């Protein structure tokens, strides 16, 4: 894949899909700023990815806090002078199997602020920085929950639907200004957190896909890298599934 820039930010990159995306961008030769709320976790991820400390840099940021995101963008611009690529990956699922009538208001706000407002903050502050150096590309993480409804997890489903709409709207705003924005909608991904679930639960989740397995994190990572790359130069405003046929059912 070809890239015209070299500075990328990946939020929520300490493990799972975010780590896999950061790893793929690192493999492609980019300098990658990885962020998470847990300083110890993100520092360990950065060391494991790049023991030299020359091309992967850990920073602490909380995407549900707009000031934290603004400070992150300001710091990257001060230190590196540009932001070419942004991956808004950080997110939480919140409680599962809870009716909307019983869903705690604080839990609702936590999910929406992290999964939807966090994407808004990332683009709000990063896109002006990209425009200063000629443009860039953004990938936002939605989910199959952003394409279909799933009972018992309404806030997450709502947020991920919102990510798709936000991606489309912002892509139209900047289509002629050199910033491309796309979204990815993975099915269930076999992350370290998924591996902690009981085997019968893992089997049910895997078999919900027509391909009868979960996605590998690197499969999502490769699509994210492609959408950021110059090879996807005529792609903006799209939402691309990595779901083993889940949404085709």
Backbone as numpy.savetxt, mean C-alpha at the origin, in Angstrom:
# Nx Ny Nz CAx CAy CAz Cx Cy Cz
12.22 -3.96 -15.46 11.38 -2.76 -15.46 12.25 -1.52 -15.46
11.79 -0.49 -16.15 12.53 0.76 -16.28 11.91 1.83 -15.38
12.77 2.59 -14.72 12.33 3.65 -13.82 13.07 4.93 -14.17
12.33 6.05 -14.24 12.96 7.33 -14.54 13.39 8.06 -13.27
12.94 7.60 -12.10 13.35 8.18 -10.83 14.02 7.14 -9.96
14.40 7.52 -8.74 15.08 6.55 -7.89 14.73 6.60 -6.41
13.79 7.47 -6.01 13.42 7.56 -4.60 11.97 7.12 -4.41
11.78 6.08 -3.60 10.43 5.53 -3.36 10.15 5.50 -1.87
8.90 5.73 -1.51 8.42 5.59 -0.13 7.39 4.48 -0.11
7.52 3.58 0.85 6.52 2.52 1.05 6.06 2.58 2.50
4.78 2.83 2.72 4.27 2.89 4.09 3.84 1.50 4.56
3.86 1.31 5.86 3.48 0.01 6.42 4.36 -1.11 5.90
5.67 -0.87 5.88 6.59 -1.78 5.19 7.36 -2.71 6.12
6.97 -2.80 7.38 7.77 -3.62 8.30 7.56 -5.12 8.10
6.47 -5.50 7.44 6.20 -6.92 7.24 5.19 -7.08 6.11
4.93 -8.32 5.72 3.84 -8.62 4.80 3.97 -7.99 3.43
2.84 -7.51 2.91 2.79 -6.96 1.56 3.70 -5.74 1.42
3.68 -4.86 2.41 4.52 -3.67 2.34 5.99 -4.00 2.25
6.43 -4.97 3.03 7.82 -5.41 2.98 8.15 -6.00 1.61
7.23 -6.80 1.07 7.47 -7.42 -0.24 7.56 -6.37 -1.34
6.73 -5.34 -1.27 6.80 -4.27 -2.27 8.12 -3.53 -2.15
8.51 -3.20 -0.93 9.78 -2.52 -0.72 10.95 -3.36 -1.23
10.90 -4.66 -0.97 11.96 -5.56 -1.43 12.05 -5.56 -2.95
10.91 -5.60 -3.62 10.91 -5.61 -5.09 11.49 -4.30 -5.64
11.12 -3.18 -5.04 11.66 -1.89 -5.49 13.15 -1.81 -5.25
13.59 -2.33 -4.12 15.03 -2.41 -3.84 15.73 -3.27 -4.88
15.13 -4.42 -5.22 15.70 -5.31 -6.22 15.80 -4.63 -7.59
14.89 -3.68 -7.84 14.89 -2.95 -9.11 15.92 -1.81 -9.12
16.61 -1.61 -8.01 17.67 -0.61 -7.96 17.31 0.71 -7.35
16.08 0.83 -6.81 15.66 2.10 -6.23 16.17 2.27 -4.81
16.24 3.51 -4.38 16.43 3.84 -2.97 15.05 3.86 -2.33
14.87 3.11 -1.25 13.54 2.90 -0.69 13.48 3.40 0.75
12.55 4.31 1.02 12.27 4.75 2.38 11.10 3.92 2.88
11.34 3.13 3.91 10.30 2.25 4.45 9.81 2.84 5.77
8.49 2.82 5.97 7.93 3.43 7.17 6.99 2.48 7.90
6.85 2.71 9.18 5.90 2.00 10.03 5.79 2.77 11.33
4.86 2.38 12.17 4.71 3.04 13.48 5.72 2.51 14.49
6.14 1.26 14.32 7.04 0.59 15.25 8.49 0.77 14.79
9.26 1.57 15.52 10.62 1.88 15.09 11.52 0.65 15.06
11.40 -0.21 16.08 12.25 -1.40 16.12 11.95 -2.33 14.95
10.68 -2.50 14.64 10.29 -3.40 13.55 10.76 -2.88 12.20
10.59 -1.59 11.95 10.96 -1.07 10.64 12.48 -1.00 10.48
13.19 -0.77 11.57 14.65 -0.78 11.50 15.17 -2.18 11.21
14.55 -3.19 11.81 14.97 -4.57 11.55 14.70 -4.95 10.10
13.55 -4.54 9.57 13.22 -4.83 8.17 14.24 -4.19 7.24
14.60 -2.95 7.51 15.57 -2.25 6.67 16.93 -2.93 6.70
17.36 -3.37 7.87 18.65 -4.06 7.98 18.64 -5.38 7.21
17.54 -6.11 7.33 17.44 -7.40 6.64 17.43 -7.22 5.12
16.83 -6.14 4.68 16.71 -5.90 3.25 18.01 -5.38 2.65
18.69 -4.51 3.40 19.89 -3.85 2.89 20.88 -3.68 4.05
21.71 -4.68 4.26 22.62 -4.65 5.40 23.65 -3.53 5.29
23.87 -3.02 4.07 24.82 -1.92 3.90 24.25 -0.59 4.37
22.92 -0.49 4.44 22.28 0.75 4.84 22.40 1.87 3.82
22.66 1.51 2.56 22.89 2.52 1.54 21.65 2.85 0.71
20.70 1.89 0.62 19.55 2.14 -0.25 18.19 1.86 0.40
18.17 1.43 1.64 16.91 1.27 2.37 17.02 2.02 3.69
16.07 2.93 3.91 16.14 3.80 5.07 14.83 3.73 5.85
14.89 3.36 7.13 13.67 3.25 7.94 13.29 4.58 8.59
12.01 4.92 8.52 11.51 6.11 9.18 10.20 5.77 9.88
9.96 6.38 11.02 8.73 6.16 11.76 7.67 7.15 11.29
6.49 6.63 10.97 5.37 7.50 10.57 4.07 6.79 10.88
3.08 7.56 11.26 1.74 7.06 11.54 0.80 7.67 10.50
0.33 6.86 9.56 -0.41 7.41 8.42 -1.76 8.01 8.80
-2.30 7.65 9.95 -3.59 8.23 10.32 -3.45 9.62 10.93
-2.20 10.07 11.11 -1.91 11.40 11.64 -1.34 12.25 10.50
-2.12 13.22 10.03 -1.69 14.00 8.86 -0.39 14.75 9.12
-0.15 15.17 10.37 1.09 15.87 10.68 2.29 14.94 10.54
2.12 13.70 10.96 3.19 12.71 10.83 3.53 12.47 9.37
2.51 12.38 8.52 2.75 12.17 7.09 3.40 13.39 6.46
2.93 14.55 6.81 3.53 15.78 6.29 5.00 15.89 6.68
5.29 15.56 7.94 6.68 15.61 8.41 7.55 14.59 7.67
6.98 13.42 7.39 7.70 12.41 6.63 8.09 12.94 5.25
7.13 13.50 4.54 7.40 14.01 3.20 8.41 15.15 3.25
8.26 16.04 4.21 9.21 17.16 4.35 10.62 16.64 4.59
10.74 15.63 5.44 12.07 15.10 5.76 12.71 14.47 4.53
11.93 13.68 3.79 12.48 13.03 2.60 12.92 14.08 1.58
12.15 15.12 1.41 12.52 16.17 0.46 13.78 16.91 0.91
13.89 17.14 2.22 15.07 17.83 2.74 16.32 16.98 2.56
16.21 15.68 2.77 17.38 14.81 2.73 17.73 14.35 1.31
16.71 13.99 0.52 16.98 13.44 -0.81 16.61 14.38 -1.96
15.83 15.39 -1.67 15.53 16.40 -2.68 14.47 16.02 -3.69
13.87 14.82 -3.55 12.85 14.41 -4.51 12.09 13.20 -3.97
10.89 13.02 -4.47 10.10 11.80 -4.24 9.54 11.40 -5.60
9.93 10.24 -6.06 9.50 9.78 -7.38 8.33 8.82 -7.32
8.29 8.01 -6.25 7.28 6.95 -6.16 6.76 6.85 -4.73
5.47 6.61 -4.62 4.84 6.43 -3.31 3.93 5.22 -3.36
4.07 4.36 -2.36 3.16 3.23 -2.20 2.44 3.40 -0.87
1.13 3.69 -0.94 0.30 3.82 0.26 -0.21 2.42 0.63
0.57 1.72 1.43 0.26 0.35 1.78 -0.29 0.19 3.20
0.11 1.04 4.12 -0.24 0.86 5.53 -1.74 0.72 5.72
-2.14 -0.28 6.50 -3.56 -0.48 6.74 -3.81 -1.50 7.84
-5.03 -1.49 8.35 -5.45 -2.45 9.36 -6.83 -2.98 8.94
-7.17 -4.17 9.42 -8.48 -4.72 9.06 -9.54 -4.42 10.10
-9.16 -4.24 11.36 -10.14 -4.05 12.42 -10.80 -5.35 12.80
-11.73 -5.33 13.73 -12.43 -6.55 14.16 -13.17 -7.23 13.02
-13.19 -8.56 13.06 -13.89 -9.36 12.05 -15.20 -9.90 12.62
-16.13 -10.19 11.74 -17.37 -10.85 12.13 -18.25 -10.04 13.06
-18.21 -8.71 12.89 -19.00 -7.83 13.76 -20.05 -7.10 12.93
-21.30 -7.21 13.31 -22.36 -6.48 12.62 -22.14 -4.98 12.75
-22.55 -4.24 11.73 -22.41 -2.78 11.78 -23.14 -2.20 12.98
-24.21 -2.86 13.43 -24.97 -2.38 14.59 -24.16 -2.49 15.89
-23.22 -3.42 15.90 -22.44 -3.67 17.11 -21.01 -3.12 17.01
-20.67 -2.57 15.86 -19.29 -2.12 15.65 -18.98 -0.91 16.52
-17.91 -0.97 17.24 -17.52 0.13 18.12 -17.11 1.35 17.29
-17.57 2.52 17.69 -17.29 3.74 16.93 -15.79 4.01 16.86
-15.09 3.78 17.95 -13.63 4.01 17.96 -12.92 3.08 16.98
-13.38 1.83 16.89 -12.79 0.89 15.93 -13.06 1.33 14.50
-14.28 1.79 14.24 -14.62 2.32 12.92 -13.66 3.45 12.54
-13.51 4.40 13.43 -12.67 5.56 13.14 -11.21 5.16 12.92
-10.73 4.19 13.69 -9.35 3.73 13.55 -9.10 3.14 12.16
-10.04 2.31 11.69 -9.88 1.69 10.38 -9.97 2.72 9.27
-10.98 3.58 9.32 -11.16 4.58 8.26 -9.98 5.55 8.22
-9.53 5.99 9.37 -8.42 6.94 9.42 -7.13 6.33 8.89
-6.91 5.06 9.20 -5.68 4.40 8.75 -5.75 4.04 7.27
-6.82 3.36 6.87 -6.89 2.76 5.54 -7.31 3.73 4.44
-8.09 4.73 4.78 -8.57 5.68 3.77 -7.94 7.06 3.94
-8.05 7.63 5.13 -7.44 8.95 5.35 -5.93 8.88 5.16
-5.32 7.76 5.55 -3.88 7.61 5.37 -3.46 7.70 3.92
-4.27 7.14 3.02 -4.00 7.23 1.58 -4.17 8.67 1.11
-5.21 9.33 1.59 -5.43 10.74 1.26 -4.24 11.59 1.70
-3.80 11.41 2.95 -2.67 12.21 3.45 -1.41 11.95 2.62
-1.16 10.69 2.29 0.03 10.38 1.52 0.05 11.12 0.19
-1.07 11.10 -0.52 -1.12 11.79 -1.81 -1.15 13.30 -1.65
-1.86 13.78 -0.66 -1.96 15.23 -0.43 -0.59 15.87 -0.29
0.31 15.20 0.45 1.62 15.79 0.72 2.70 15.34 -0.27
2.59 14.14 -0.82 3.65 13.65 -1.71 3.52 14.15 -3.13
2.29 14.29 -3.63 2.13 14.70 -5.03 2.71 16.09 -5.30
2.49 17.10 -4.45 3.15 18.38 -4.71 4.67 18.27 -4.74
5.22 17.39 -3.91 6.66 17.17 -3.93 7.10 16.54 -5.26
6.32 15.58 -5.77 6.63 14.96 -7.05 6.61 15.98 -8.18
5.63 16.87 -8.15 5.50 17.86 -9.22 6.70 18.79 -9.29
7.37 19.00 -8.18 8.53 19.89 -8.15 9.68 19.34 -8.98
9.73 18.02 -9.15 10.83 17.41 -9.89 10.35 16.68 -11.15
9.18 17.08 -11.65 8.75 16.58 -12.94 7.71 15.49 -12.94
7.27 15.03 -11.76 6.21 14.04 -11.71 6.62 12.77 -10.99
5.78 11.74 -11.10 6.06 10.50 -10.40 4.91 9.53 -10.55
4.85 8.57 -9.66 3.78 7.57 -9.73 3.42 7.12 -8.32
2.15 6.77 -8.15 1.62 6.34 -6.85 0.88 5.02 -7.03
1.06 4.13 -6.08 0.25 2.91 -6.00 -0.43 2.89 -4.64
-1.75 2.75 -4.64 -2.53 2.65 -3.41 -3.02 1.22 -3.24
-2.94 0.72 -2.01 -3.40 -0.64 -1.75 -4.87 -0.65 -1.37
-5.68 -1.21 -2.26 -7.06 -1.53 -1.94 -7.08 -3.01 -1.58
-8.14 -3.72 -1.95 -8.26 -5.15 -1.65 -9.46 -5.68 -2.42
-9.64 -6.99 -2.46 -10.87 -7.51 -3.05 -12.08 -6.97 -2.29
-11.88 -6.61 -1.02 -12.94 -5.96 -0.25 -13.29 -4.60 -0.81
-12.43 -4.06 -1.67 -12.72 -2.80 -2.34 -13.49 -2.99 -3.63
-13.73 -4.26 -4.00 -14.45 -4.57 -5.23 -15.81 -5.21 -4.93
-15.90 -5.93 -3.83 -17.13 -6.61 -3.43 -17.35 -6.40 -1.94
-18.55 -6.68 -1.47 -18.84 -6.57 -0.05 -18.54 -7.87 0.68
-18.11 -7.75 1.92 -17.89 -8.92 2.78 -18.53 -8.62 4.13
-19.45 -9.46 4.55 -20.18 -9.22 5.80 -19.26 -9.30 7.00
-19.55 -8.47 8.00 -18.85 -8.54 9.27 -17.56 -7.75 9.34
-17.26 -7.05 8.25 -16.01 -6.27 8.24 -16.26 -4.97 7.45
-17.37 -4.32 7.78 -17.85 -3.17 7.01 -16.87 -2.00 6.94
-16.21 -1.60 8.03 -15.30 -0.44 7.92 -14.15 -0.69 6.95
-13.54 -1.87 7.02 -12.44 -2.21 6.12 -12.93 -2.22 4.68
-14.10 -2.83 4.45 -14.67 -2.90 3.11 -14.98 -1.49 2.59
-15.53 -0.67 3.44 -15.83 0.72 3.08 -14.56 1.48 2.72
-13.54 1.34 3.55 -12.27 2.05 3.32 -11.63 1.62 2.01
-11.64 0.31 1.75 -10.98 -0.19 0.54 -11.76 0.19 -0.72
-13.10 0.26 -0.64 -13.87 0.83 -1.75 -13.49 2.30 -1.94
-13.34 3.01 -0.83 -12.96 4.41 -0.90 -11.62 4.64 -1.55
-10.68 3.73 -1.31 -9.36 3.84 -1.92 -9.46 3.80 -3.45
-10.35 2.95 -3.95 -10.53 2.87 -5.41 -11.06 4.19 -5.96
-12.09 4.73 -5.33 -12.66 6.00 -5.79 -11.67 7.14 -5.68
-10.91 7.17 -4.58 -9.92 8.21 -4.39 -8.82 8.11 -5.45
-8.41 6.89 -5.75 -7.41 6.67 -6.79 -7.89 7.19 -8.13
-9.13 6.88 -8.48 -9.66 7.32 -9.77 -9.75 8.85 -9.84
-10.25 9.46 -8.78 -10.42 10.92 -8.79 -9.09 11.65 -8.90
-8.12 11.21 -8.10 -6.82 11.89 -8.11 -6.07 11.63 -9.41
-6.24 10.42 -9.98 -5.61 10.12 -11.26 -6.10 11.09 -12.33
-7.39 11.42 -12.32 -7.93 12.35 -13.30 -7.39 13.76 -13.08
-7.20 14.14 -11.83 -6.68 15.47 -11.52 -5.28 15.69 -12.07
-4.47 14.60 -12.10 -3.06 14.76 -12.46 -2.67 14.03 -13.73
-3.66 13.60 -14.51 -3.38 12.84 -15.73 -2.51 13.62 -16.73
-2.66 14.94 -16.75 -1.88 15.76 -17.69 -0.68 16.43 -17.01
-0.44 16.07 -15.76 0.61 16.78 -15.01 1.80 15.89 -14.65
1.81 14.66 -15.17 2.99 13.82 -14.97 2.98 12.95 -13.74
1.82 12.80 -13.09 1.73 11.90 -11.93 0.66 10.86 -12.22
1.06 9.59 -12.23 0.13 8.49 -12.45 -0.24 7.87 -11.11
-1.54 7.53 -10.95 -2.02 6.93 -9.71 -2.83 5.69 -10.04
-2.45 4.56 -9.48 -3.18 3.30 -9.67 -3.37 2.61 -8.32
-4.27 1.64 -8.31 -4.53 0.87 -7.10 -4.38 -0.62 -7.39
-4.09 -1.37 -6.35 -4.00 -2.83 -6.42 -5.01 -3.40 -5.43
-5.70 -4.45 -5.88 -6.70 -5.11 -5.02 -6.32 -6.58 -4.84
-5.52 -6.89 -3.83 -5.15 -8.29 -3.62 -6.28 -9.09 -2.97
-6.27 -10.38 -3.23 -7.08 -11.29 -2.43 -6.37 -11.54 -1.12
-6.65 -12.67 -0.48 -5.93 -13.01 0.74 -4.48 -13.31 0.40
-3.57 -12.71 1.15 -2.14 -12.85 0.89 -1.51 -13.64 2.04
-0.64 -14.56 1.71 -0.03 -15.44 2.70 1.13 -14.74 3.41
0.79 -13.78 4.24 1.76 -13.00 4.99 2.10 -13.70 6.31
3.14 -13.23 7.00 3.45 -13.81 8.31 2.27 -13.78 9.27
1.47 -12.73 9.21 0.30 -12.65 10.08 -0.72 -13.74 9.73
-0.90 -14.00 8.45 -1.81 -15.06 8.02 -1.32 -16.43 8.51
-0.02 -16.62 8.52 0.55 -17.90 8.93 0.29 -18.21 10.41
-0.08 -17.18 11.18 -0.37 -17.37 12.59 -1.79 -17.90 12.83
-2.63 -17.85 11.80 -4.01 -18.29 11.94 -4.09 -19.82 11.99
-5.16 -20.37 12.60 -5.34 -21.82 12.61 -5.39 -22.38 11.19
-4.90 -23.60 11.03 -4.79 -24.19 9.70 -6.14 -24.27 9.00
-7.21 -24.57 9.75 -8.52 -24.68 9.09 -8.99 -23.33 8.55
-8.64 -22.25 9.26 -9.01 -20.90 8.79 -8.20 -20.56 7.54
-6.92 -20.89 7.57 -6.06 -20.64 6.40 -6.58 -21.40 5.18
-7.03 -22.61 5.39 -7.52 -23.43 4.28 -8.79 -22.82 3.68
-9.70 -22.36 4.54 -10.93 -21.72 4.06 -10.60 -20.47 3.24
-9.66 -19.68 3.74 -9.29 -18.45 3.04 -8.65 -18.77 1.69
-7.77 -19.77 1.68 -7.12 -20.15 0.43 -8.13 -20.65 -0.59
-9.07 -21.48 -0.13 -10.02 -22.10 -1.05 -11.12 -21.15 -1.51
-11.18 -19.95 -0.93 -12.14 -18.96 -1.41 -11.73 -18.39 -2.78
-10.47 -18.61 -3.16 -10.00 -18.20 -4.49 -10.15 -19.38 -5.46
-10.60 -19.15 -6.68 -10.68 -20.24 -7.66 -9.36 -20.97 -7.87
-8.23 -20.30 -7.67 -6.93 -20.96 -7.82 -6.56 -21.80 -6.60
-7.41 -21.74 -5.56 -7.28 -22.57 -4.36 -5.97 -22.34 -3.59
-5.54 -21.12 -3.58 -4.39 -20.75 -2.75 -4.44 -19.26 -2.48
-3.64 -18.81 -1.53 -3.49 -17.38 -1.29 -2.38 -16.82 -2.17
-2.38 -15.52 -2.33 -1.31 -14.87 -3.07 -0.03 -14.90 -2.26
1.09 -14.94 -2.94 2.38 -14.75 -2.30 2.65 -13.25 -2.22
3.24 -12.76 -1.13 3.50 -11.32 -1.04 4.28 -10.77 -2.24
5.23 -11.55 -2.74 6.03 -11.06 -3.86 5.22 -10.91 -5.14
4.10 -11.63 -5.26 3.25 -11.47 -6.44 2.60 -10.09 -6.44
2.26 -9.60 -5.26 1.73 -8.24 -5.14 2.86 -7.23 -5.36
4.03 -7.54 -4.82 5.18 -6.65 -4.95 5.56 -6.41 -6.40
5.53 -7.45 -7.21 5.92 -7.32 -8.61 4.92 -6.45 -9.39
3.63 -6.59 -9.08 2.65 -5.75 -9.75 2.82 -4.29 -9.35
3.06 -4.04 -8.07 3.27 -2.66 -7.61 4.46 -2.04 -8.32
5.54 -2.78 -8.42 6.74 -2.26 -9.09 6.44 -1.95 -10.56
5.72 -2.86 -11.21 5.37 -2.62 -12.62 4.55 -1.35 -12.78
3.54 -1.15 -11.94 2.68 0.02 -12.06 3.43 1.32 -11.79
4.46 1.27 -10.97 5.28 2.45 -10.73 6.26 2.71 -11.87
6.63 1.66 -12.58 7.69 1.76 -13.58 7.24 2.48 -14.84
8.22 2.86 -15.66 7.93 3.49 -16.94 7.26 2.54 -17.91
7.34 1.25 -17.65 6.67 0.27 -18.51 5.14 0.40 -18.43
4.65 1.05 -17.38 3.21 1.28 -17.22 2.85 2.73 -17.51
3.55 3.33 -18.44 3.46 4.78 -18.66 2.09 5.27 -19.14
1.25 4.38 -19.68 -0.08 4.79 -20.14 -1.17 4.23 -19.22
-0.81 3.91 -18.00 -1.75 3.33 -17.05 -1.94 4.27 -15.88
-3.15 4.77 -15.73 -3.48 5.60 -14.57 -4.98 5.49 -14.29
-5.33 5.59 -13.02 -6.74 5.52 -12.62 -7.31 4.13 -12.56
-6.47 3.11 -12.68 -6.96 1.74 -12.67 -6.84 1.07 -11.32
-7.61 0.01 -11.14 -7.49 -0.84 -9.95 -7.32 -2.27 -10.45
-6.20 -2.88 -10.11 -5.81 -4.16 -10.68 -5.81 -5.25 -9.60
-6.55 -6.31 -9.87 -6.68 -7.38 -8.89 -5.51 -8.36 -8.97
-5.13 -8.86 -7.80 -4.19 -9.98 -7.69 -4.91 -10.97 -6.77
-5.89 -11.67 -7.32 -6.84 -12.36 -6.43 -7.16 -13.79 -6.83
-6.37 -14.37 -7.72 -6.60 -15.77 -8.07 -8.00 -16.06 -8.58
-8.65 -15.05 -9.15 -9.99 -15.21 -9.69 -11.13 -14.91 -8.73
-10.81 -14.41 -7.53 -11.83 -14.19 -6.48 -12.98 -13.32 -6.99
-12.67 -12.19 -7.62 -13.72 -11.26 -8.03 -14.37 -11.66 -9.35
-13.90 -12.74 -9.97 -14.53 -13.23 -11.20 -15.68 -14.19 -10.90
-15.82 -14.56 -9.64 -16.86 -15.54 -9.26 -18.26 -14.94 -9.32
